[in-house]
Amino acid sequence: MCGITGYIGPRNGIELAIDQLHRLEYRGYDSAGIAFPQNGGLRVIKSEGKIARLESLLEGEKTAAFTAVAHTRWATHGKPSHDNAHPHTDCTGRVAVVHNGIIENYLELRHALQERGHAFSSETDTEVIAHLIEEQLEQDLVEAVKKVLPQLRGSYAIAVLSTVDREKIVVARKDSPLIIGLGEGENFVASDIPAVMRYTRRVIVLEDGEMAVVTRDRVQVMRADGTPVQRDPMEVTWDESSAEKGGYPHFMLKEIHEEPRTLRDTLRGRISQDGLVAFSDLSLYPDELRGFRRILITACGTALHAGMVGKLFFERLLRRPVDIWFASEFRYGDPIIDESTLAIIISQSGETADTLAALRACKEHGATTLGIVNVVGSSIAREAHHVLYTYAGPEICVASTKAYITQLAVLYLLGIYLAQLEGRLSNEEARAMVHEVQSLSDRVEQVLKGEEQIIHLAKQLAPSTCFFYLGRGYDYAVSLEAALKLKEISYIHAEAYPAGEMKHGPLALVEPGVTVVAFATQPSTFEKMVSNMKEVKAREGFVLAVAPEGHEDILRHVADELIVLPPVHPTFAPVVSIVPMQLLAYYIARERGCEIDQPRNLAKSVTVE
Ligand code: F6R
């Protein structure tokens, strides 16, 4: 998730594009850059680091420009660096492109362009767009962009500037947001509405498959093939601070609502045309992967909980022991690691000190390390031998939500991939599983439609002082994450237990006022979960059951309240069943007036041991 901006009009475009960029910094902040016309060519200035660093470089620029495009980056392809920062240019320096999204077929395009003599100066997927436009530039810029768009597979919002047509910014979008702010004799381009709100409240939201030609006093919207589109501007009525959160009151809620899209982003480019897992971004060769005798997973907090789902999935599929370690405990135990160990290190930030230390210990013991990381170029991403990125985009709320969902998605894909390689799944079986994983974004979307019920439940449950979350197998792993979400943002004591353990002690705590959330997504343990709910009811605890549709009749008899999930394959249920729990934690915390995005005593990135 990057931020792009642009300006065309009578004012200083450099200042305006940068000012807009600041309002998009929540979309990414590892490098930034700007392009504007100067002395008959294009001047591109960029730097690693936050926008402030770019601004300090611009201080020396005495010049003004009436047109500019700018970018703040959240790295996906290529580490954060000066060269990988946008804008990207073609070989002749006549085209500058800023891009948000992922071009799936960039390697193919890059090789073909290199064969035709193009020289690349970055590792990014974006740079291919500049070179492809260069090849078409004998016509005008709009025609050139039109010819290039059909060649791109994946997602993009782009803004293009060229010396061939200086009085225009050409923009296009597919699966990544792009808006145009309409001024008087000036226009603005941005990834998101907050960027332009200081200047205008009249906005055109570009739809998928559309492009637009933006000049000082005109905006022409068209389909990518050039067919004109009539689009009326909308009037933005939100205030600026809620606009940054996409109109949501907190980043946490925004990030939960981003989950369907982030799931799609995580899978993008990792599933072949024939419906099998194909990790073009995994630098581990099939033969190496087949050679590991042990698998070890280590992480902290939410990332560890994702790892617990991964452990269950891998063991069932691969019939091989998978060790899981709290990264914070790693150095005090004596994990069994050797050269035949694949150590999977999971981290959103890629900077968690305990996780980083565990990674280093794994390397010292000769393991091959594979990071599952969200932040590109972070310490864990750099130090692990191999990396799979989760592509969740920046997660700003301290409590992790969308990152967890994408960690699960990567673990599922990895498990299926390993099982395919080891011949433990036929192509048909693997395809069926991949299909289930692909359908998860729709299931999550369905869950989000049930938000009203959760709001109502939160009002009812906010006064509880003690929560238990119970489940078996995958449901227990989800219970751990659901309990963590509640305790960290609402400050209510919450414990997760394997449901069968309650009778070995914790049941003594159940009394009126205690809430028990019981997950029943696994057919093999459904009846046992019903018995556990009855045990709680008998002690006058409040039972909230969470189960896929089809069990309403039974559950309404044993539970006080029921959250009905859309139908989902039990193996993949964690991705779906955690979502109402994230919402429940959020709304309970809101009822209790808690500081949601920055809970007390916690930090987003825990860089101390
Ligand atoms: C909980 C949460 C933390 C993190 C943990 C690891 O919502 O966010 O438990 O999951 O601190 O952080 P990363 O994944 O950045 O290594």
Coordinates of C-alpha atoms and ligand atoms in Angstrom, one line a residue:
M1 CA 0.0 0.0 0.0
C2 CA 1.7 3.2 -1.2
G3 CA 0.4 6.7 -1.6
I4 CA 0.5 8.6 -4.8
T5 CA -0.3 12.3 -5.4
G6 CA -0.3 14.8 -8.3
Y7 CA -1.0 18.4 -9.0
I8 CA -1.6 20.5 -12.1
G9 CA -2.5 24.2 -12.0
P10 CA -1.1 27.7 -11.5
R11 CA 0.4 27.1 -8.0
N12 CA 3.7 25.5 -7.0
G13 CA 3.0 21.8 -7.8
I14 CA 6.0 20.6 -5.9
E15 CA 4.7 22.1 -2.6
L16 CA 1.2 20.9 -3.2
A17 CA 2.1 17.4 -4.2
I18 CA 4.3 17.1 -1.1
D19 CA 1.7 18.5 1.2
Q20 CA -0.8 16.0 -0.2
L21 CA 1.8 13.2 0.3
H22 CA 2.1 14.0 4.0
R23 CA -1.6 13.3 4.4
L24 CA -1.0 9.8 2.9
E25 CA 1.9 8.9 5.0
Y26 CA -0.3 6.3 6.8
R27 CA -0.2 4.4 3.5
G28 CA 3.6 3.9 3.6
Y29 CA 6.7 5.7 4.7
D30 CA 9.9 3.8 3.7
S31 CA 10.9 6.1 0.9
A32 CA 9.4 9.0 -1.1
G33 CA 9.9 10.9 -4.4
I34 CA 8.6 13.5 -6.8
A35 CA 8.9 14.2 -10.5
F36 CA 8.2 17.5 -12.2
P37 CA 9.1 19.2 -15.6
Q38 CA 12.3 21.2 -15.6
N39 CA 14.4 22.7 -18.4
G40 CA 12.6 20.7 -21.1
G41 CA 13.1 17.4 -19.3
L42 CA 11.8 15.8 -16.1
R43 CA 13.5 16.3 -12.8
V44 CA 13.1 13.3 -10.4
I45 CA 14.1 13.7 -6.7
K46 CA 13.7 10.8 -4.3
S47 CA 15.1 9.4 -1.1
E48 CA 14.9 6.5 1.3
G49 CA 13.1 7.3 4.5
K50 CA 10.2 9.5 5.4
I51 CA 8.7 12.4 3.4
A52 CA 10.6 14.8 5.7
R53 CA 13.8 13.6 4.2
L54 CA 12.6 14.2 0.7
E55 CA 11.6 17.7 1.7
S56 CA 15.0 18.5 3.0
L57 CA 16.4 17.5 -0.4
L58 CA 13.9 19.8 -2.1
E59 CA 14.9 22.8 0.0
G60 CA 17.9 23.3 -2.3
E61 CA 15.5 23.4 -5.3
K62 CA 14.7 27.0 -6.0
T63 CA 12.4 26.1 -8.8
A64 CA 8.6 25.9 -8.9
A65 CA 6.7 23.6 -11.2
F66 CA 3.1 23.7 -12.2
T67 CA 2.8 20.0 -12.6
A68 CA 4.1 17.3 -10.3
V69 CA 3.5 13.6 -9.3
A70 CA 4.8 12.3 -6.0
H71 CA 4.9 9.0 -4.1
T72 CA 5.3 7.7 -0.6
R73 CA 6.3 4.0 -0.6
W74 CA 5.5 0.9 1.3
A75 CA 7.8 -1.6 -0.3
T76 CA 6.5 -4.7 -1.9
H77 CA 9.0 -5.5 -4.7
G78 CA 12.5 -4.5 -3.8
K79 CA 13.8 -3.2 -0.5
P80 CA 13.3 0.4 0.6
S81 CA 16.1 2.3 -1.1
H82 CA 16.8 5.4 -3.2
D83 CA 16.7 3.4 -6.4
N84 CA 13.5 1.6 -5.6
A85 CA 11.7 4.8 -4.5
H86 CA 9.2 6.2 -7.0
P87 CA 8.9 7.9 -9.5
H88 CA 10.4 5.5 -12.0
T89 CA 11.6 6.7 -15.3
D90 CA 12.2 5.1 -18.8
C91 CA 15.5 4.9 -20.5
T92 CA 15.1 8.4 -22.1
G93 CA 14.0 10.2 -19.0
R94 CA 10.8 11.4 -20.9
V95 CA 8.4 9.4 -18.7
A96 CA 7.9 9.3 -14.9
V97 CA 5.5 6.9 -13.2
V98 CA 4.2 6.6 -9.7
H99 CA 2.4 3.4 -8.8
N100 CA 0.5 1.8 -6.0
G101 CA -0.2 -1.9 -6.4
I102 CA 1.5 -5.0 -7.6
I103 CA 2.3 -5.9 -11.3
E104 CA 2.1 -9.7 -11.2
N105 CA 3.7 -10.3 -14.6
Y106 CA 6.5 -7.8 -14.1
L107 CA 9.3 -10.4 -14.3
E108 CA 8.1 -11.6 -17.7
L109 CA 7.7 -8.0 -18.9
R110 CA 11.1 -7.0 -17.5
H111 CA 12.9 -9.8 -19.3
A112 CA 11.2 -9.0 -22.6
L113 CA 12.0 -5.3 -22.2
Q114 CA 15.7 -6.1 -21.3
E115 CA 15.9 -8.3 -24.4
R116 CA 14.7 -5.3 -26.4
G117 CA 17.5 -3.2 -24.9
H118 CA 16.0 -1.4 -22.0
A119 CA 18.2 -0.8 -19.0
F120 CA 16.6 -1.0 -15.5
S121 CA 17.7 1.0 -12.5
S122 CA 15.5 -0.5 -9.8
E123 CA 14.2 -3.9 -8.6
T124 CA 10.6 -2.8 -8.6
D125 CA 7.7 -4.1 -10.5
T126 CA 6.7 -0.5 -11.4
E127 CA 9.7 0.4 -13.6
V128 CA 8.4 -1.9 -16.4
I129 CA 5.4 0.5 -16.8
A130 CA 7.8 3.5 -17.6
H131 CA 9.7 1.4 -20.2
L132 CA 6.5 0.1 -21.8
I133 CA 5.2 3.6 -22.1
E134 CA 8.5 4.7 -23.6
E135 CA 8.1 2.1 -26.4
Q136 CA 4.7 3.6 -27.4
L137 CA 5.6 7.3 -27.0
E138 CA 5.9 8.2 -30.6
Q139 CA 2.2 8.8 -30.3
D140 CA 0.8 11.0 -27.6
L141 CA 1.0 10.1 -23.9
V142 CA -2.7 9.1 -23.5
E143 CA -2.5 6.7 -26.5
A144 CA 0.7 5.3 -25.1
V145 CA -0.8 4.6 -21.7
K146 CA -3.9 3.0 -23.4
K147 CA -1.6 0.6 -25.2
V148 CA 0.3 -0.3 -22.1
L149 CA -2.6 -1.0 -19.7
P150 CA -3.7 -4.3 -21.3
Q151 CA -0.2 -5.7 -20.9
L152 CA -0.3 -5.3 -17.1
R153 CA -1.6 -8.1 -14.9
G154 CA -2.2 -7.4 -11.2
S155 CA -3.3 -4.2 -9.4
Y156 CA -2.4 -0.7 -10.1
A157 CA -3.2 3.0 -9.5
I158 CA -0.7 5.0 -11.6
A159 CA 0.0 8.6 -12.4
V160 CA 2.2 9.4 -15.4
L161 CA 4.0 12.5 -16.4
S162 CA 5.8 13.0 -19.7
T163 CA 7.8 15.6 -21.5
V164 CA 5.9 14.7 -24.6
D165 CA 2.7 16.2 -23.1
R166 CA 3.6 18.4 -20.2
E167 CA 0.2 19.8 -19.7
K168 CA -1.3 16.5 -18.6
I169 CA -1.2 13.9 -15.9
V170 CA -2.5 10.6 -17.1
V171 CA -3.9 8.3 -14.4
A172 CA -5.4 4.8 -14.4
R173 CA -6.6 2.3 -11.9
K174 CA -7.3 -1.4 -11.4
D175 CA -7.9 -2.9 -8.0
S176 CA -6.0 0.0 -6.3
P177 CA -7.7 3.3 -5.2
L178 CA -7.3 6.5 -7.1
I179 CA -9.2 9.8 -6.9
I180 CA -9.1 13.1 -8.6
G181 CA -9.8 16.3 -6.6
L182 CA -11.4 19.1 -8.7
G183 CA -10.3 22.7 -8.1
E184 CA -10.8 26.0 -9.9
G185 CA -8.3 26.0 -12.7
E186 CA -6.3 23.3 -11.0
N187 CA -6.7 19.6 -10.3
F188 CA -5.3 17.1 -7.9
V189 CA -4.6 13.4 -8.1
A190 CA -4.3 11.1 -5.0
S191 CA -4.6 7.5 -3.7
D192 CA -7.1 8.6 -1.2
I193 CA -9.5 11.5 -0.4
P194 CA -7.7 12.9 2.8
A195 CA -4.8 14.0 0.5
V196 CA -6.9 16.6 -1.3
M197 CA -9.4 17.7 1.4
R198 CA -7.5 20.8 2.3
Y199 CA -7.9 22.0 -1.3
T200 CA -11.2 20.7 -2.5
R201 CA -14.2 18.8 -1.4
R202 CA -15.2 17.9 -5.0
V203 CA -13.8 14.5 -5.9
I204 CA -14.1 12.0 -8.7
V205 CA -13.5 8.4 -7.6
L206 CA -12.0 6.5 -10.5
E207 CA -13.5 3.0 -10.9
D208 CA -11.6 -0.2 -11.8
G209 CA -10.6 -0.4 -15.4
E210 CA -10.8 3.4 -15.9
M211 CA -8.2 6.0 -16.8
A212 CA -8.4 9.8 -16.8
V213 CA -6.6 12.6 -18.5
V214 CA -6.1 15.4 -16.0
T215 CA -5.3 19.0 -17.2
R216 CA -5.6 22.3 -15.3
D217 CA -9.2 22.9 -16.2
R218 CA -10.5 19.5 -17.4
V219 CA -10.7 15.9 -16.3
Q220 CA -11.7 13.4 -19.0
V221 CA -12.6 10.0 -17.6
M222 CA -12.6 7.0 -19.9
R223 CA -12.5 3.2 -19.9
A224 CA -9.0 1.8 -20.5
D225 CA -9.9 1.3 -24.2
G226 CA -10.7 5.0 -24.5
T227 CA -14.6 4.9 -24.4
P228 CA -15.6 8.1 -22.6
V229 CA -17.3 7.8 -19.2
Q230 CA -19.6 10.4 -17.7
R231 CA -18.8 10.6 -13.9
D232 CA -20.3 13.2 -11.6
P233 CA -18.0 14.4 -8.8
M234 CA -19.0 13.6 -5.2
E235 CA -19.0 16.1 -2.4
V236 CA -16.9 15.0 0.6
T237 CA -18.4 15.9 3.9
W238 CA -16.1 14.1 6.4
D239 CA -13.6 15.8 8.6
E240 CA -9.9 15.4 7.8
S241 CA -8.9 13.2 10.7
S242 CA -11.6 10.6 10.1
A243 CA -10.8 10.8 6.4
E244 CA -7.3 9.5 7.0
K245 CA -8.9 6.5 8.6
G246 CA -11.1 6.1 5.5
G247 CA -14.1 7.5 7.4
Y248 CA -13.7 5.0 10.2
P249 CA -13.3 6.3 13.8
H250 CA -10.2 4.1 14.4
F251 CA -7.5 2.5 12.3
M252 CA -8.4 -0.8 13.9
L253 CA -11.8 -0.8 12.4
K254 CA -10.5 0.4 9.1
E255 CA -7.9 -2.4 9.1
I256 CA -10.5 -5.0 9.9
H257 CA -12.6 -3.8 7.0
E258 CA -9.5 -4.0 4.7
E259 CA -9.2 -7.7 5.4
P260 CA -11.0 -9.0 2.3
R261 CA -8.8 -6.9 0.1
T262 CA -5.6 -7.7 1.9
L263 CA -6.4 -11.4 1.6
R264 CA -6.7 -11.0 -2.2
D265 CA -3.4 -9.0 -2.2
T266 CA -1.6 -11.8 -0.3
L267 CA -2.8 -14.4 -2.8
R268 CA -2.1 -12.3 -5.9
G269 CA 0.5 -13.8 -8.2
R270 CA 0.9 -16.9 -6.0
I271 CA -1.7 -19.1 -7.7
S272 CA -1.0 -20.4 -11.1
Q273 CA -3.5 -20.4 -14.0
D274 CA -4.3 -24.0 -13.3
G275 CA -5.3 -23.3 -9.7
L276 CA -2.2 -24.6 -7.9
V277 CA 0.2 -22.7 -5.5
A278 CA 3.1 -21.2 -7.4
F279 CA 5.4 -19.1 -5.3
S280 CA 7.3 -17.1 -7.9
D281 CA 8.7 -15.0 -5.0
L282 CA 10.1 -18.0 -3.0
S283 CA 13.8 -18.3 -3.4
L284 CA 13.8 -21.9 -1.9
Y285 CA 14.0 -24.5 -4.6
P286 CA 11.6 -27.5 -4.5
D287 CA 14.5 -29.9 -3.9
E288 CA 15.7 -27.9 -0.9
L289 CA 12.1 -27.8 0.5
R290 CA 11.7 -31.6 0.1
G291 CA 15.0 -32.1 2.1
F292 CA 13.9 -30.6 5.4
R293 CA 13.3 -33.2 8.1
R294 CA 12.1 -30.8 10.8
I295 CA 10.0 -27.7 10.7
L296 CA 10.1 -25.1 13.5
I297 CA 7.9 -22.1 13.8
T298 CA 8.7 -19.1 16.1
A299 CA 7.1 -15.7 16.6
C300 CA 5.5 -13.5 19.3
G301 CA 1.9 -12.6 20.2
T302 CA -0.5 -12.6 17.3
A303 CA 2.1 -13.8 14.9
L304 CA 2.7 -16.8 17.1
H305 CA -1.1 -17.5 17.1
A306 CA -1.0 -17.6 13.4
G307 CA 1.9 -20.0 13.7
M308 CA -0.2 -22.3 15.8
V309 CA -2.7 -22.6 13.1
G310 CA 0.2 -23.3 10.7
K311 CA 1.6 -26.0 13.0
L312 CA -1.8 -27.9 13.0
F313 CA -2.2 -27.5 9.3
F314 CA 1.4 -28.6 8.4
E315 CA 1.3 -31.6 10.7
R316 CA -2.0 -32.8 9.3
L317 CA -0.9 -32.3 5.7
L318 CA 2.7 -33.3 5.9
R319 CA 2.6 -35.9 8.6
R320 CA 5.8 -34.4 10.1
P321 CA 6.4 -32.9 13.6
V322 CA 6.3 -29.2 13.7
D323 CA 7.7 -27.4 16.8
I324 CA 6.4 -24.1 17.8
W325 CA 8.2 -21.7 20.1
F326 CA 7.4 -18.4 21.7
A327 CA 10.3 -16.4 20.3
S328 CA 10.7 -14.8 23.8
E329 CA 11.3 -18.3 25.3
F330 CA 13.6 -19.5 22.5
R331 CA 16.9 -18.8 24.2
Y332 CA 15.8 -20.2 27.5
G333 CA 14.7 -23.5 26.1
D334 CA 16.9 -25.7 24.0
P335 CA 15.0 -26.1 20.8
I336 CA 16.1 -29.0 18.6
I337 CA 17.5 -27.4 15.5
D338 CA 19.9 -28.8 13.0
E339 CA 20.9 -28.4 9.3
S340 CA 17.8 -30.3 8.2
T341 CA 15.5 -27.8 10.0
L342 CA 13.3 -25.3 8.2
A343 CA 12.7 -22.5 10.7
I344 CA 9.7 -20.3 9.9
I345 CA 9.9 -16.9 11.5
I346 CA 6.6 -14.9 11.5
S347 CA 6.4 -11.2 12.2
Q348 CA 4.3 -8.3 11.0
S349 CA 6.9 -5.6 11.8
G350 CA 9.9 -7.7 11.0
E351 CA 11.6 -5.9 13.9
T352 CA 10.4 -7.7 17.1
A353 CA 13.6 -8.1 19.2
D354 CA 12.7 -11.5 20.6
T355 CA 11.8 -12.8 17.1
L356 CA 14.9 -11.4 15.6
A357 CA 17.0 -13.1 18.3
A358 CA 15.3 -16.4 17.7
L359 CA 16.0 -16.0 14.0
R360 CA 19.6 -15.5 14.7
A361 CA 19.8 -18.5 17.0
C362 CA 18.2 -20.7 14.3
K363 CA 20.8 -19.5 11.9
E364 CA 23.6 -20.2 14.3
H365 CA 22.4 -23.7 14.7
G366 CA 22.5 -24.3 11.0
A367 CA 18.8 -24.1 10.2
T368 CA 17.5 -22.6 7.0
T369 CA 15.3 -19.6 7.9
L370 CA 12.2 -18.5 6.1
G371 CA 10.6 -15.2 7.2
I372 CA 6.9 -14.6 6.8
V373 CA 7.0 -10.8 7.2
N374 CA 4.8 -7.8 6.4
V375 CA 7.3 -5.0 6.3
V376 CA 9.5 -5.3 3.3
G377 CA 13.2 -4.6 4.0
S378 CA 12.7 -5.0 7.8
S379 CA 15.5 -6.6 9.9
I380 CA 13.8 -10.1 9.8
A381 CA 13.2 -9.8 6.1
R382 CA 16.8 -8.9 5.5
E383 CA 18.4 -11.5 7.9
A384 CA 16.2 -14.5 7.1
H385 CA 17.6 -16.7 4.3
H386 CA 14.3 -16.5 2.4
V387 CA 11.2 -14.4 2.8
L388 CA 7.5 -14.6 1.9
Y389 CA 5.8 -11.2 2.3
T390 CA 2.2 -11.0 3.5
Y391 CA 1.3 -7.8 1.6
A392 CA -1.1 -6.6 4.3
G393 CA 0.0 -3.0 3.8
P394 CA 0.8 -0.8 6.8
E395 CA -0.9 -1.8 10.0
I396 CA -1.2 1.2 12.2
C397 CA -3.4 0.1 15.1
V398 CA -1.2 -1.6 17.7
A399 CA -3.5 -4.6 17.9
S400 CA -2.8 -6.7 14.9
T401 CA -5.8 -7.7 12.8
K402 CA -5.3 -7.8 9.0
A403 CA -1.7 -8.9 9.4
Y404 CA -2.8 -12.0 11.3
I405 CA -5.3 -12.9 8.5
T406 CA -2.6 -12.6 5.8
Q407 CA -0.1 -14.6 7.9
L408 CA -2.7 -17.4 8.0
A409 CA -3.1 -17.1 4.2
V410 CA 0.6 -17.4 3.6
L411 CA 0.9 -20.4 5.9
Y412 CA -2.0 -22.2 4.2
L413 CA -0.4 -21.6 0.8
L414 CA 3.0 -22.8 2.1
G415 CA 1.5 -25.9 3.6
I416 CA -0.4 -26.8 0.4
Y417 CA 2.8 -26.1 -1.6
L418 CA 4.9 -28.3 0.5
A419 CA 2.3 -31.1 0.4
Q420 CA 2.2 -30.8 -3.4
L421 CA 6.0 -31.0 -3.6
E422 CA 6.0 -34.1 -1.4
G423 CA 3.3 -35.8 -3.3
R424 CA 1.0 -35.8 -0.3
L425 CA -1.8 -34.0 -2.3
S426 CA -2.9 -34.8 -5.8
N427 CA -3.3 -31.9 -8.1
E428 CA -7.0 -32.2 -7.7
E429 CA -6.9 -32.1 -3.9
A430 CA -4.4 -29.2 -3.9
R431 CA -6.6 -27.3 -6.4
A432 CA -9.7 -27.8 -4.2
M433 CA -7.8 -26.5 -1.2
V434 CA -6.5 -23.5 -3.1
H435 CA -10.0 -22.8 -4.2
E436 CA -11.1 -22.7 -0.5
V437 CA -8.3 -20.3 0.3
Q438 CA -9.3 -18.1 -2.6
S439 CA -12.9 -18.0 -1.4
L440 CA -11.9 -16.8 2.1
S441 CA -12.0 -13.1 1.1
D442 CA -15.7 -13.4 0.2
R443 CA -16.4 -15.3 3.4
V444 CA -14.7 -12.5 5.4
E445 CA -16.8 -9.9 3.5
Q446 CA -19.9 -11.8 4.5
V447 CA -18.9 -11.8 8.2
L448 CA -18.3 -8.0 8.0
K449 CA -21.9 -7.6 6.9
G450 CA -23.0 -8.9 10.3
E451 CA -21.3 -6.0 12.2
E452 CA -24.7 -4.8 13.6
Q453 CA -25.1 -7.9 15.6
I454 CA -21.6 -7.6 17.0
I455 CA -22.3 -4.0 18.0
H456 CA -25.4 -5.2 19.9
L457 CA -23.5 -8.0 21.6
A458 CA -20.7 -5.7 22.6
K459 CA -23.2 -3.5 24.5
Q460 CA -24.4 -6.5 26.3
L461 CA -21.0 -7.9 27.1
A462 CA -19.0 -4.8 27.9
P463 CA -19.7 -5.0 31.6
S464 CA -18.3 -8.6 31.9
T465 CA -15.1 -8.7 34.0
C466 CA -13.9 -12.1 32.8
F467 CA -13.9 -13.9 29.4
F468 CA -13.0 -17.4 28.5
Y469 CA -12.5 -18.4 24.9
L470 CA -12.8 -22.1 24.3
G471 CA -12.1 -24.4 21.4
R472 CA -10.4 -27.5 20.2
G473 CA -7.8 -27.9 17.5
Y474 CA -8.0 -25.0 15.1
D475 CA -10.6 -23.4 17.3
Y476 CA -8.2 -23.4 20.3
A477 CA -5.6 -21.6 18.2
V478 CA -8.2 -19.0 17.3
S479 CA -9.3 -18.7 20.9
L480 CA -5.8 -17.6 21.8
E481 CA -5.9 -14.8 19.3
A482 CA -9.5 -13.8 20.2
A483 CA -8.6 -13.6 23.9
L484 CA -5.5 -11.5 23.1
K485 CA -7.5 -9.1 21.1
L486 CA -10.0 -8.5 23.9
K487 CA -7.5 -8.1 26.7
E488 CA -5.1 -5.8 24.9
I489 CA -7.6 -3.2 23.8
S490 CA -10.5 -3.5 26.3
Y491 CA -8.4 -4.4 29.4
I492 CA -10.8 -7.1 30.4
H493 CA -9.2 -10.3 31.7
A494 CA -9.5 -12.9 29.0
E495 CA -8.2 -16.4 28.9
A496 CA -8.1 -19.0 26.1
Y497 CA -8.4 -22.7 27.0
P498 CA -8.5 -25.9 25.1
A499 CA -12.2 -26.6 25.8
G500 CA -11.5 -30.0 27.3
E501 CA -9.1 -28.5 29.9
M502 CA -11.9 -26.5 31.6
K503 CA -12.9 -29.4 33.8
H504 CA -9.3 -29.7 35.0
G505 CA -9.4 -26.5 37.0
P506 CA -10.7 -23.3 35.2
L507 CA -14.3 -24.4 35.4
A508 CA -14.1 -23.4 39.1
L509 CA -14.1 -19.7 38.0
V510 CA -17.3 -19.9 36.0
E511 CA -20.2 -18.1 37.7
P512 CA -22.7 -15.4 36.8
G513 CA -21.0 -12.5 35.1
V514 CA -18.4 -14.7 33.3
T515 CA -18.6 -14.8 29.5
V516 CA -17.5 -17.9 27.7
V517 CA -17.0 -17.7 23.9
A518 CA -17.2 -21.2 22.5
F519 CA -15.9 -21.9 19.0
A520 CA -17.6 -24.8 17.2
T521 CA -16.4 -24.7 13.7
Q522 CA -14.9 -28.2 13.6
P523 CA -17.4 -31.0 12.8
S524 CA -15.2 -33.6 14.5
T525 CA -15.4 -31.9 17.9
F526 CA -18.8 -30.2 17.5
E527 CA -20.7 -32.5 20.0
K528 CA -17.9 -32.2 22.6
M529 CA -18.1 -28.4 22.3
V530 CA -21.9 -28.6 22.9
S531 CA -21.2 -30.5 26.1
N532 CA -18.7 -27.9 27.2
M533 CA -21.2 -25.1 26.6
K534 CA -23.7 -27.0 28.7
E535 CA -21.1 -27.3 31.5
V536 CA -20.8 -23.5 31.5
K537 CA -24.5 -23.0 31.4
A538 CA -25.0 -25.2 34.4
R539 CA -22.7 -22.8 36.3
E540 CA -24.7 -19.8 35.1
G541 CA -21.9 -18.5 32.8
F542 CA -23.0 -16.6 29.7
V543 CA -22.3 -18.6 26.5
L544 CA -21.6 -17.0 23.1
A545 CA -21.3 -19.7 20.5
V546 CA -19.5 -19.2 17.2
A547 CA -20.3 -21.7 14.5
P548 CA -20.9 -22.0 10.8
E549 CA -24.5 -22.0 9.6
G550 CA -26.4 -25.2 9.8
H551 CA -26.2 -25.7 13.6
E552 CA -28.6 -23.0 14.8
D553 CA -31.2 -25.4 16.1
I554 CA -28.9 -27.2 18.5
L555 CA -26.8 -24.2 19.5
R556 CA -29.8 -21.9 20.3
H557 CA -30.7 -24.4 23.0
V558 CA -27.3 -24.3 24.7
A559 CA -25.9 -20.9 24.1
D560 CA -27.2 -17.5 25.2
E561 CA -26.1 -15.9 21.9
L562 CA -24.9 -17.2 18.6
I563 CA -22.7 -15.8 15.9
V564 CA -23.4 -17.7 12.7
L565 CA -20.5 -17.8 10.3
P566 CA -20.8 -18.4 6.5
P567 CA -20.1 -22.0 5.4
V568 CA -16.4 -22.6 5.5
H569 CA -14.2 -25.6 5.2
P570 CA -13.2 -26.5 8.9
T571 CA -9.4 -26.3 8.0
F572 CA -9.7 -22.7 6.9
A573 CA -12.3 -21.6 9.5
P574 CA -9.7 -19.6 11.6
V575 CA -9.6 -16.9 8.9
V576 CA -13.3 -16.5 9.1
S577 CA -14.0 -17.1 12.8
I578 CA -11.5 -14.6 14.1
V579 CA -13.1 -11.7 12.3
P580 CA -16.3 -11.3 14.5
M581 CA -13.9 -11.7 17.5
Q582 CA -11.8 -8.8 16.3
L583 CA -15.0 -6.7 15.8
L584 CA -16.3 -7.8 19.2
A585 CA -13.1 -6.8 21.0
Y586 CA -13.2 -3.5 19.1
Y587 CA -16.8 -2.6 20.0
I588 CA -16.4 -3.7 23.6
A589 CA -13.3 -1.5 23.9
R590 CA -15.3 1.3 22.4
E591 CA -18.2 0.8 24.8
R592 CA -15.7 1.0 27.7
G593 CA -14.2 4.2 26.3
C594 CA -10.7 2.7 25.8
E595 CA -7.9 4.1 23.7
I596 CA -8.2 1.7 20.8
D597 CA -5.4 2.3 18.4
Q598 CA -2.8 2.8 21.0
P599 CA -3.6 0.7 24.0
R600 CA -1.9 1.5 27.3
N601 CA 1.5 0.0 28.0
L602 CA 1.9 -1.4 24.4
A603 CA 3.9 -0.5 21.3
K604 CA 3.4 -1.5 17.7
S605 CA 6.9 -2.7 17.3
V606 CA 8.6 -4.3 20.3
T607 CA 12.2 -3.7 19.7
V608 CA 13.4 -4.5 23.3
E609 CA 13.8 -8.0 24.6
Ligands
F6R1 C1 -1.1 -8.2 19.2 C2 0.1 -7.8 18.6 C3 1.4 -8.3 19.2 C4 2.3 -8.7 18.0 C5 3.7 -9.1 18.5 C6 4.6 -9.5 17.4 O1 -2.2 -7.6 18.6 O2 0.1 -7.0 17.7 O3 1.1 -9.4 19.9 O4 1.7 -9.7 17.2 O5 4.2 -8.1 19.3 O6 4.8 -8.5 16.6 P1 5.4 -8.7 15.1 O7 4.4 -9.5 14.4 O8 5.6 -7.3 14.6 O9 6.7 -9.4 15.3

